[in-house]
Tab-separated table of C-alpha atoms and ligand atoms in Angstrom:
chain	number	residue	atom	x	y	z
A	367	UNK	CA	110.587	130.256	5.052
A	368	UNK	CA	109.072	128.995	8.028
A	369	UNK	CA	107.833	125.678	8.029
A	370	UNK	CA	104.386	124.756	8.005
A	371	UNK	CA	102.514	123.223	11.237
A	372	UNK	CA	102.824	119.246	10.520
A	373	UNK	CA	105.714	119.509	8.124
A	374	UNK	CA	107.205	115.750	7.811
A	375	UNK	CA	104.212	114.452	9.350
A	376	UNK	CA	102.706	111.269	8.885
A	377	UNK	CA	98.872	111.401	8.103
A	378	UNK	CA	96.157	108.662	7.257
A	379	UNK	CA	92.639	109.354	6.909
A	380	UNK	CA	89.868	106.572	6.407
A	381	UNK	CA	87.313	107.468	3.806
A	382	UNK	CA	89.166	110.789	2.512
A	383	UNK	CA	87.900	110.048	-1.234
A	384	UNK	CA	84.575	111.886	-0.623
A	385	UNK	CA	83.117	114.527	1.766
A	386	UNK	CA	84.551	115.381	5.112
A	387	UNK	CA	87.763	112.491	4.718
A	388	UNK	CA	88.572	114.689	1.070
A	389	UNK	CA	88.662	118.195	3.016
A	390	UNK	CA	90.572	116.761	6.427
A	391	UNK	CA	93.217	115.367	3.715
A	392	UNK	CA	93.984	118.527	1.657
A	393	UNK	CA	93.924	120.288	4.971
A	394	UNK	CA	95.979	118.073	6.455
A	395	UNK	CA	98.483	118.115	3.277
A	396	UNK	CA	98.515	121.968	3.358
A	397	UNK	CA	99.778	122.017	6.251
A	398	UNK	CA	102.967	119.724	5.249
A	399	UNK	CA	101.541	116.048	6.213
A	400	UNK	CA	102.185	113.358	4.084
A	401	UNK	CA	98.522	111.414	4.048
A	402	UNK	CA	97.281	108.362	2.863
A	403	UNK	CA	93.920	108.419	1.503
A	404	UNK	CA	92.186	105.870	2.233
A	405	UNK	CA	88.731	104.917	0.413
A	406	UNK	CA	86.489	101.970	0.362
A	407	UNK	CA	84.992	102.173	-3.543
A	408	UNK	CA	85.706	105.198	-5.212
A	409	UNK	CA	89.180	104.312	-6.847
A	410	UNK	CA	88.648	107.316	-8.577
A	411	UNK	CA	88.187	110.208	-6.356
A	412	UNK	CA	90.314	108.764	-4.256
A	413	UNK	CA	92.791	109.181	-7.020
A	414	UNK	CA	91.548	113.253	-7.661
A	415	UNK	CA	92.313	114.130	-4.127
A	416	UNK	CA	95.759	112.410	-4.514
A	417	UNK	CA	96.383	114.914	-7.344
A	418	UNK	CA	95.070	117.684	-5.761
A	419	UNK	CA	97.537	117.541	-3.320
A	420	UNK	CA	100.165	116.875	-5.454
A	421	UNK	CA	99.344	119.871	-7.900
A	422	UNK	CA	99.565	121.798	-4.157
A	423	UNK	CA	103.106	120.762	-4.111
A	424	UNK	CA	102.262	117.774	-0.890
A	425	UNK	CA	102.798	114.130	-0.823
A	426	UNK	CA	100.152	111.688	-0.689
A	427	UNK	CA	99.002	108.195	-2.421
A	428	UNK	CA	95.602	105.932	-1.980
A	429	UNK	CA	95.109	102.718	-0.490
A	430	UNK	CA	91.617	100.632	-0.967
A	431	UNK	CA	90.746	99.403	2.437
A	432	UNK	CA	87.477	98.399	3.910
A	433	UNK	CA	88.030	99.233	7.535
A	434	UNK	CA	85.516	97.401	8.976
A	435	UNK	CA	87.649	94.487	8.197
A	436	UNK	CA	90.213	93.372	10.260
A	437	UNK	CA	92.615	92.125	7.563
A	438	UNK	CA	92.161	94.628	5.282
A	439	UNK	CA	92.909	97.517	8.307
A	440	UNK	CA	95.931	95.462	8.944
A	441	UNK	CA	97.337	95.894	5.216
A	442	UNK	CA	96.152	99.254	5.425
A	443	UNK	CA	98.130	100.042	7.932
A	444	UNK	CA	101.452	98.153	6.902
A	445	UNK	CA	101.562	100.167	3.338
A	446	UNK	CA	101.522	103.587	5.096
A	447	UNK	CA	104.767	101.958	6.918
A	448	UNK	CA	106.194	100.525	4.311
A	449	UNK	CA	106.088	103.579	2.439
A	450	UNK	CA	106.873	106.264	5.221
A	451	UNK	CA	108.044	104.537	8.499
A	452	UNK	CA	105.839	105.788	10.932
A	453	UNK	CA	102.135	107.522	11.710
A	454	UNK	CA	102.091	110.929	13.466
A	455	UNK	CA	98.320	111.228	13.254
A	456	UNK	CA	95.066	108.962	12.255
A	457	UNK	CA	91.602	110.080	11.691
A	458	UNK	CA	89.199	108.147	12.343
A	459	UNK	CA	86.416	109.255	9.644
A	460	UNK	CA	84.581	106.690	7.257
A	461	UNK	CA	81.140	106.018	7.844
A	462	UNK	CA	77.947	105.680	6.694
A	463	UNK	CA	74.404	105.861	7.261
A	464	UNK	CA	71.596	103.222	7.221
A	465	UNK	CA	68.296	105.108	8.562
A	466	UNK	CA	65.376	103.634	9.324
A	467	UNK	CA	62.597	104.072	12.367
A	468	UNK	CA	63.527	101.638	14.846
A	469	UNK	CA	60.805	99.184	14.288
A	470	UNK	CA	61.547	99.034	10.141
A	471	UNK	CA	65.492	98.419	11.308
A	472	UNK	CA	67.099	95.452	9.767
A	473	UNK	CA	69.667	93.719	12.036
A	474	UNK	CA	71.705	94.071	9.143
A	475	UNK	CA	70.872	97.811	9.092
A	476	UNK	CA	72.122	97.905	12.650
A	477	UNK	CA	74.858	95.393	11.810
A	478	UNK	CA	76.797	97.473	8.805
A	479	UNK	CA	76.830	100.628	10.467
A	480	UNK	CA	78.262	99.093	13.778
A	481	UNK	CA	81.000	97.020	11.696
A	482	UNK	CA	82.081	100.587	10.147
A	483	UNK	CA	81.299	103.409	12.223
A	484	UNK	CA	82.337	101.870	15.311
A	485	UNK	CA	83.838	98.603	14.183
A	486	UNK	CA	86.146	100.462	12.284
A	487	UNK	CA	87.392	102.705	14.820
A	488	UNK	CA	87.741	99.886	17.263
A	489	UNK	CA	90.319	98.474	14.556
A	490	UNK	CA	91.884	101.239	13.105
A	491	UNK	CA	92.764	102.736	16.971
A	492	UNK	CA	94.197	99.624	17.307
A	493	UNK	CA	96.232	99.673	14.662
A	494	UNK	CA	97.477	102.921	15.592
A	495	UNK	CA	98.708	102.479	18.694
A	496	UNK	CA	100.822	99.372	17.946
A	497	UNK	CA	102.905	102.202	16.278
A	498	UNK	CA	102.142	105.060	18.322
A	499	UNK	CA	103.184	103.350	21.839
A	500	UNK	CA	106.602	102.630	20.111
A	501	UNK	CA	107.139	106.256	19.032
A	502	UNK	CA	105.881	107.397	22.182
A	503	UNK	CA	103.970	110.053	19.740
A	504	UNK	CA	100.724	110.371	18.123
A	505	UNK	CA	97.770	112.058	17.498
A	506	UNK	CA	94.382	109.809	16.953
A	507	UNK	CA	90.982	112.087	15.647
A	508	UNK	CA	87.678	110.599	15.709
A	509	UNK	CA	84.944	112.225	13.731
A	510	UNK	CA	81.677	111.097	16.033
A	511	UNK	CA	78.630	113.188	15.742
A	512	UNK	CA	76.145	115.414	17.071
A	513	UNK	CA	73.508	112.418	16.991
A	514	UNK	CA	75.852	110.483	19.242
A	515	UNK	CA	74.891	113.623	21.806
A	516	UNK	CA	71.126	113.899	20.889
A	517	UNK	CA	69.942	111.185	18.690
A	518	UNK	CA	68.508	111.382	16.016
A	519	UNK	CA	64.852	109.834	14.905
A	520	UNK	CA	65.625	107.071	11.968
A	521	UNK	CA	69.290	106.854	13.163
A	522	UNK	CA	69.114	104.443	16.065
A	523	UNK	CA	71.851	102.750	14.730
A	524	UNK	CA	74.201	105.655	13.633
A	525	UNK	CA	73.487	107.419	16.596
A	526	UNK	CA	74.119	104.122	18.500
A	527	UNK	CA	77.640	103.693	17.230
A	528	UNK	CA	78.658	107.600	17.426
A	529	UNK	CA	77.739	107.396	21.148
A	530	UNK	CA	80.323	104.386	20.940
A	531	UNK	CA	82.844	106.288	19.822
A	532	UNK	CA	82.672	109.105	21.962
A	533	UNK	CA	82.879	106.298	24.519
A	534	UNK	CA	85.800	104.632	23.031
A	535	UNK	CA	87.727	107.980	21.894
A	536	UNK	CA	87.884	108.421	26.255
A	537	UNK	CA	88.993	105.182	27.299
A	538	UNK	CA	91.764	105.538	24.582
A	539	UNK	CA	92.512	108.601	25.632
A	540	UNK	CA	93.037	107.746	29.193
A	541	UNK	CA	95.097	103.964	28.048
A	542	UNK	CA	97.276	105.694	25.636
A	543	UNK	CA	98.153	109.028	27.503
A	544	UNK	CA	101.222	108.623	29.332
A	545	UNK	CA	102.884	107.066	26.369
A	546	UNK	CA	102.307	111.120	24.707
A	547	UNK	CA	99.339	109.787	22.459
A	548	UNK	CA	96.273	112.171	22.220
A	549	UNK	CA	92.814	110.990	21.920
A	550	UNK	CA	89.877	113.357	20.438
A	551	UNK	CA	86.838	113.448	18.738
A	552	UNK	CA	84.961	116.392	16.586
A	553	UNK	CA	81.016	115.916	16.816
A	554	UNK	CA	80.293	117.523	13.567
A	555	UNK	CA	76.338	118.592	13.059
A	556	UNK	CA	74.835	118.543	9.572
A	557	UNK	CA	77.237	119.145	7.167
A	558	UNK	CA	76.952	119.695	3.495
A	559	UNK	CA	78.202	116.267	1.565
A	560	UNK	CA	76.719	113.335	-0.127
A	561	UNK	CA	75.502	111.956	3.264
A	562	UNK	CA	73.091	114.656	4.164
A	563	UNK	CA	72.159	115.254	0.216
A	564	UNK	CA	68.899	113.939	0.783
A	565	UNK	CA	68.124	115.692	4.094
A	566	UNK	CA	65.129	117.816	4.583
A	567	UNK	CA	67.354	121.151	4.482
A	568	UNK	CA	64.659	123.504	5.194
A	569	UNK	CA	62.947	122.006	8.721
A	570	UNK	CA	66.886	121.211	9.876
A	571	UNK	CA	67.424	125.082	8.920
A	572	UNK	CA	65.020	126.018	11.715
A	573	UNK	CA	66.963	124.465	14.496
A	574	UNK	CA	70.375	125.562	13.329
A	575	UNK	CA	71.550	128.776	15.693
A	576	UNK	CA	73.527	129.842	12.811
A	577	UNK	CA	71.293	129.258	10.585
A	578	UNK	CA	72.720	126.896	8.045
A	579	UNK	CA	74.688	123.854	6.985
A	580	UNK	CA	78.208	123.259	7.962
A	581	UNK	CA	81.221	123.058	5.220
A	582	UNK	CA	83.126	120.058	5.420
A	583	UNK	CA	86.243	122.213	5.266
A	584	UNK	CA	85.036	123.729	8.741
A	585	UNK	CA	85.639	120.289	10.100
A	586	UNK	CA	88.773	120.087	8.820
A	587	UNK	CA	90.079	122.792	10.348
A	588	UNK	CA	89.058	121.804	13.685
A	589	UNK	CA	90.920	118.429	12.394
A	590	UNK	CA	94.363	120.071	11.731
A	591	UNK	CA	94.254	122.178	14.361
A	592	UNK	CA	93.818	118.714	16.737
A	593	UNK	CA	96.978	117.581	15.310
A	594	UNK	CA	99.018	119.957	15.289
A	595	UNK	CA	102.270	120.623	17.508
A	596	UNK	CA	102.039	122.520	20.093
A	597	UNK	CA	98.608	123.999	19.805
A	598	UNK	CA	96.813	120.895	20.690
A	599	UNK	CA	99.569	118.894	22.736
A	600	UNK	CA	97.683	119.616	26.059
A	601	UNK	CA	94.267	118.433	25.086
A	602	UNK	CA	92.842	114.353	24.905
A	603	UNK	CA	89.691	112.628	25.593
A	604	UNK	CA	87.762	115.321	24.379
A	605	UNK	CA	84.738	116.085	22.230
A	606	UNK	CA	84.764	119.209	20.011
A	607	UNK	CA	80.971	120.045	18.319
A	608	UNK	CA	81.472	121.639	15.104
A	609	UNK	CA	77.262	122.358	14.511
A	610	UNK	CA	76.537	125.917	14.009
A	611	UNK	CA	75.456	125.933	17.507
A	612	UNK	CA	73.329	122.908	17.369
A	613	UNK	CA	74.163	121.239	20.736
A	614	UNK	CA	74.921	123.653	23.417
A	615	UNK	CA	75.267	121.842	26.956
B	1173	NAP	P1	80.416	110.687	2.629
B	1173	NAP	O1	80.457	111.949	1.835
B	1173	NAP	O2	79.344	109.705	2.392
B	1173	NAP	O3	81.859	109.970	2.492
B	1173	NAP	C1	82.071	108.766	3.172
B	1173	NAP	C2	83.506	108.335	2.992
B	1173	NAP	O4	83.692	107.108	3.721
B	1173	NAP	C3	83.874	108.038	1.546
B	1173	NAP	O5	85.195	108.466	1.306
B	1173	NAP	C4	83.771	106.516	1.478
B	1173	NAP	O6	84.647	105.915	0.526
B	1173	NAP	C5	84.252	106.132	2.858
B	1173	NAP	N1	83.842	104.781	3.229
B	1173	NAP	C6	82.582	104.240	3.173
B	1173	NAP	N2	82.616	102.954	3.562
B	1173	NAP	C7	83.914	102.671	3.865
B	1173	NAP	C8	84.593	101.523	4.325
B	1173	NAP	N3	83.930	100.381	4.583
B	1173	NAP	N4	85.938	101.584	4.507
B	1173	NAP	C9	86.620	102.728	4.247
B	1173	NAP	N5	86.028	103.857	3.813
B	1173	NAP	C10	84.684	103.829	3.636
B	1173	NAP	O7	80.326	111.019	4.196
B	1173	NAP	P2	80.708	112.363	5.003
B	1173	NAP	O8	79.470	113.162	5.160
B	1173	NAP	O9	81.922	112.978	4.452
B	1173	NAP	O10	81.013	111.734	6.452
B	1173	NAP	C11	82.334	111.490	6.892
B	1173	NAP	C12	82.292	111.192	8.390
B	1173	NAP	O11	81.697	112.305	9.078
B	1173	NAP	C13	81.450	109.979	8.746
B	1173	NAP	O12	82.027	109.290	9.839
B	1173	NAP	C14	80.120	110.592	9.165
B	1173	NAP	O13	79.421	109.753	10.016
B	1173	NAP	C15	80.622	111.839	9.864
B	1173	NAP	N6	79.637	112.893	9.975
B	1173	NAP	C16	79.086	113.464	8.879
B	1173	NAP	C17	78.154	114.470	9.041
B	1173	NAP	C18	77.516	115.166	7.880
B	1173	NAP	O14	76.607	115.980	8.127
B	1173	NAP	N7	77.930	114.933	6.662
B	1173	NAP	C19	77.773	114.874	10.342
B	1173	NAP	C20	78.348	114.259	11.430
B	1173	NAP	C21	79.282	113.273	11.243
B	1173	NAP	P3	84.140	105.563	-0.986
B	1173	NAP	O15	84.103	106.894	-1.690
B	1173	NAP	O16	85.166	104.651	-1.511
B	1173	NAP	O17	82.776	104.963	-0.848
């Protein structure tokens, strides 16, 4: 039997108990990672997609962490090693969304979503490369967004912190890559999850090239494909749009 792409590999994904984070895990576990799940709430579902991958025949268990928090991130972090050892790849994908017109914005509006969807990265990064740099291995995915590229009227402060990211996933990129690290991020457009329930499908429809909403398991296979060996050894510090042909440069 050959063995599968990221067999005895060392996954953790930040909010994987819901929506894009559930399909990059199973995806990710498929393909022969071990993967933490990671949620924020939702003991729950975090505790479904545990046993989905174990009814698949793949290794995985949950761990509650806000990771907009420092201290939680750094508990986070020390149960995937004190289970497995080491971290082969981390994606980067809990967020959330606070929208509002600019001039309606609370500062805590623009606060929460900076803590998390930046914030977070910022933290969890760091985290990462503490271990990466001493395995001289690793594979770091950030899930940005189209908005980051475009904005997005009502999401100053999502779009805001997805620019950051696409920022920060570069600079990592460059610091980390002569230790063997890679640094990437997917710019998903509007996918179909609980996020983008409430969006006006029909108007977004219109401006779609292909004409309608992304699955969140088409951004997962973007993310396995990112960190996996050798397809995607030669490529960091870049931003792959997964929008149906949304943004084309
Ligand atoms: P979602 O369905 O709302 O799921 C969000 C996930 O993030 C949940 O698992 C949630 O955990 C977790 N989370 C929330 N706050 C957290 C915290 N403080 N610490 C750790 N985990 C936390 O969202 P989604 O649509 O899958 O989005 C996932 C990522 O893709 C986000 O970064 C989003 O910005 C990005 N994205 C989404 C779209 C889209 O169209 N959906 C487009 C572009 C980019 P709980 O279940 O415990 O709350």
């Amino acid at each position: 039997m050959t063995a599968l792409p990221l067999t005895d590999r060392i996954a953790l994904v930040t909010g994987a108990s819901r929506g894009i984070g559930r399909a990059i895990a199973l995806e990710l576990a498929a393909a022969g990672a071990k993967v933490a799940v990671n949620y924020a709430s939702s003991a729950g579902a975090a505790d479904e997609v545990v046993a989905a991958i174990a009814a698949a025949g793949g290794e995985a268990f949950a761990v509650k962490a806000d990771v907009s928090q420092e201290s939680e991130v750094e508990a986070l972090f020390a149960a995937v090693i004190e289970r497995w050892g080491r971290l082969d790849v981390l994606v980067n994908n809990a967020g959330i969304t606070r929208d509002t017109l600019l001039l309606r914005m609370k500062r805590d509006d623009w606060q929460s979503v900076l803590d998390l969807n930046l914030g977070g990265v910022f933290l969890c990064s760091r985290a990462a490369a503490k271990i990466m740099l001493k395995q001289r291995s690793g594979r770091i995915i950030n899930i940005a967004s189209v908005v980051g590229e475009m904005g997005n009227p009502g999401q100053a402060n999502y779009s805001a912190a997805k620019a950051g990211v696409i920022g920060l996933t570069k600079t990592v990129a460059k610091e980390l890559a002569s230790r063997g690290i890679t640094v990437n991020a997917v710019a998903p457009g509007f996918i179909a999850t609980d996020m983008t329930s409430e969006l006006a499908a029909e108007k977004l429809l219109e401006v779609i090239p292909l004409g309608r909403y992304g699955e969140a398991a088409e951004v997962a296979g973007v993310v396995r494909f990112l960190a996996a060996d050798p397809a995607a050894a030669y490529i960091t510090g870049q931003v792959i749009n997964i929008d149906g042909g949304l943004v084309m440069a």
